[in-house]
Amino acid sequence: MTTSGYAMAAQVRARELGSRLALAAFIGFVGWILAPSIWPAVWIVVVLASQGADWWLCRDLRRAPEQVPSPAYKIACCVMASLNVVVYSGMTGYLWFYGGEEGRIFAMIQAAGGLLHVSLHMHHTRALLLSAVIPHALYFVGLPVATAILERRPAELLITVGGLLYMSHLVVAVRQSSATTSGLQAANAEAREARHKADAASAAKSDFLAVVSHEIRTPMNAVISAANLLRRTRLDAEQREHVMMLIDAGDVLVGLLNDVLDFSKIEAGKMHLEQAPMDVRARLTSLQRLWEPKAEAGGVTLRFDIADDTPDGVVTDALRFQQILFNLLSNALKFTREGEVTVSVAWDAPNAALILAVADTGCGIPEDRLAHIFDSFEQADVGTTRRYGGTGLGLAISRRLAEMMGGDLTVTSVVGQGSTFTVRLPAEAVVMAPAQDKARRVADAGALRGRQVLAADDHAVNRRILSLLLEPHGCVLTLVENGAEAVAICQTQVFDAILMDMQMPVMDGLEASRGIRSSGVNRDTPLIALTANAMDVHRAAWDEVGAQAFLTKPIDPVLLARTLAEACTPAVETDELVQAA
Ligand code: ADP
């Protein structure tokens, strides 16, 4: 421990320069009182000069404490430390010889104090410590010895003995302090190392998740899209049922993948919320439309009760708002065999908060499990996964999201009678201007007829799926296999919209998009990312290259057609990035 020891000593010395100079002024004043002469004043001037030189010499160590000082620099620091002590304690000698009895007592106390001071502040580096301690010790022990010899007063040697005793105690104390400091530094270094390892592990986990997510989404896109295409063909009842099983299982897998990604994002503190006006009733209506068929199929009534005083609009993160309610509704319908599921919405005006309660008449949750269902990977009982599927992540994510939005998510339940999940979301009420909420955006699917669409994707299966999905809408599709081909064709042929994959050989989608945006006849053509890279960083990267929308694989055929139609319809606002994960 030598290198940073010099820097540490330099920093401590800089910090205490003011008090050292103030003390010097006091000592000089005492010297002048006890033995008036010009010397105390001269001493002060010399002290100022030597402290200034020390300050100047140590400036590099203060500026860059991590740099390793050269051997010559270390020697200079040690010489400077000795010089400073010799000068500073010069007054000790003056007081000893010319200050009378009081001067001697003062000199000894000052020498002992100085010794203590440098021992505590310079013990980080042995060479520095010795350079500062030796001159002090010489004053401390040498002055009484010199007097004993010069003035033939052997009794003075007793002071030397006292001084030696004092120094032996000091050595023990300094050793102790040194050991404590070293222990502390070792513990700090260990903590730093552990933190680096944790950061590296977390980065590796994120990379792993990104790769796994991409690799699973790509084949899943083929499976789900093919199943969706198959559903549109002429099938008998049994075949249709099998295709629906494929589609349902695919949807569960996508949900699972999204849950795992969301959960790890929240855990890593990387989930960022948006704040924008949201049309409360429009959002709830779209959720109702989404879940009604499932409720009907299960013989359960789905009701939405919205209190009259609920504001039309609130400022919140609409995507996450929808995600929480989606999870709660999905659970309520999953665990309710008969009866009803009610979504009640109220406005807590004094606290400016939306209160949303999802109540069901389902199986209920045993009291001893209630506290645990919000923990990750927890289900009310072990048979749940077997009977209903699921991972136990939905509620953990929903509660964390509600908390991040400044609210909470609570539950009450009675086994056999049902459960009520209540979300409280503080939000500012706003008046909605027409079309301010993305849920209001509509575009005619017929808008795709005759539209020239360029799609870049390196997988042959994906290209085939795109043509099977889009050509029935009347799109004229141009398919290319990588970014470079997309950039080349964009130089000459005008398109109404461009669908761009992210990872492609030769040139990836982001680079190609930059190329298309920088020159050629498609600089302003709407560009839609259609990718298996579903993480936030990817979304942000697409945002940066000016993509108008970000769609993830597996492709949702309805969403794809709607997004493309919106992109191809100039009348519809085109400046927002459609959040569609
Ligand atoms: P998952 O539904 O994927 O298992 P959740 O975190 O959404 O995960 O739910 C955790 C558990 O809480 C469920 O497995 C279930 O046992 C219980 N649960 C959640 N909602 C309800 C409900 N409405 N009725 C009964 N049990 C529920």
Short mmCIF file of N, CA, C and O in Angstrom, two decimals, residues 458 481-486 502-509 511-512:
data_model
loop_
_atom_site.label_atom_id
_atom_site.label_comp_id
_atom_site.label_asym_id
_atom_site.label_seq_id
_atom_site.Cartn_x
_atom_site.Cartn_y
_atom_site.Cartn_z
N ASP A 458 -34.35 -11.68 -43.31
CA ASP A 458 -33.43 -12.68 -43.85
C ASP A 458 -34.00 -14.10 -43.84
O ASP A 458 -33.52 -14.97 -44.54
N GLU A 481 -33.76 -9.60 -48.78
CA GLU A 481 -33.21 -10.51 -47.78
C GLU A 481 -32.28 -9.86 -46.76
O GLU A 481 -31.89 -10.49 -45.79
N ASN A 482 -31.90 -8.63 -47.00
CA ASN A 482 -31.04 -7.97 -46.00
C ASN A 482 -31.12 -6.44 -46.16
O ASN A 482 -31.73 -5.94 -47.12
N GLY A 483 -30.45 -5.76 -45.24
CA GLY A 483 -30.51 -4.30 -45.22
C GLY A 483 -29.91 -3.66 -46.45
O GLY A 483 -30.43 -2.65 -46.96
N ALA A 484 -28.82 -4.26 -46.95
CA ALA A 484 -28.15 -3.66 -48.10
C ALA A 484 -29.08 -3.66 -49.32
O ALA A 484 -29.16 -2.67 -50.06
N GLU A 485 -29.81 -4.77 -49.50
CA GLU A 485 -30.74 -4.84 -50.63
C GLU A 485 -31.86 -3.80 -50.45
O GLU A 485 -32.31 -3.18 -51.41
N ALA A 486 -32.27 -3.62 -49.18
CA ALA A 486 -33.34 -2.64 -48.92
C ALA A 486 -32.87 -1.24 -49.28
O ALA A 486 -33.58 -0.48 -49.94
N MET A 502 -34.55 -6.59 -37.73
CA MET A 502 -33.39 -5.95 -37.09
C MET A 502 -32.09 -6.70 -37.43
O MET A 502 -31.19 -6.16 -38.04
N GLN A 503 -32.02 -7.98 -37.00
CA GLN A 503 -30.78 -8.74 -37.24
C GLN A 503 -30.82 -9.37 -38.62
O GLN A 503 -31.63 -10.25 -38.87
N MET A 504 -29.92 -8.90 -39.50
CA MET A 504 -29.86 -9.49 -40.84
C MET A 504 -28.39 -9.54 -41.25
O MET A 504 -27.60 -8.71 -40.82
N PRO A 505 -28.02 -10.51 -42.08
CA PRO A 505 -26.63 -10.54 -42.55
C PRO A 505 -26.38 -9.38 -43.53
O PRO A 505 -27.33 -8.73 -43.97
N VAL A 506 -25.13 -9.16 -43.84
CA VAL A 506 -24.65 -8.12 -44.76
C VAL A 506 -24.85 -6.72 -44.15
O VAL A 506 -23.91 -6.00 -43.90
N MET A 507 -26.12 -6.33 -43.91
CA MET A 507 -26.37 -5.03 -43.26
C MET A 507 -27.61 -5.18 -42.38
O MET A 507 -28.64 -5.68 -42.84
N ASP A 508 -27.49 -4.79 -41.10
CA ASP A 508 -28.65 -4.97 -40.22
C ASP A 508 -29.71 -3.88 -40.46
O ASP A 508 -29.47 -2.91 -41.19
N GLY A 509 -30.86 -4.09 -39.83
CA GLY A 509 -32.01 -3.22 -40.08
C GLY A 509 -31.80 -1.78 -39.66
O GLY A 509 -32.27 -0.85 -40.32
N GLU A 511 -28.91 -0.06 -39.50
CA GLU A 511 -28.01 0.62 -40.43
C GLU A 511 -28.74 0.90 -41.74
O GLU A 511 -28.62 2.00 -42.30
N ALA A 512 -29.51 -0.09 -42.18
CA ALA A 512 -30.26 0.10 -43.43
C ALA A 512 -31.24 1.27 -43.28
O ALA A 512 -31.37 2.11 -44.18
#
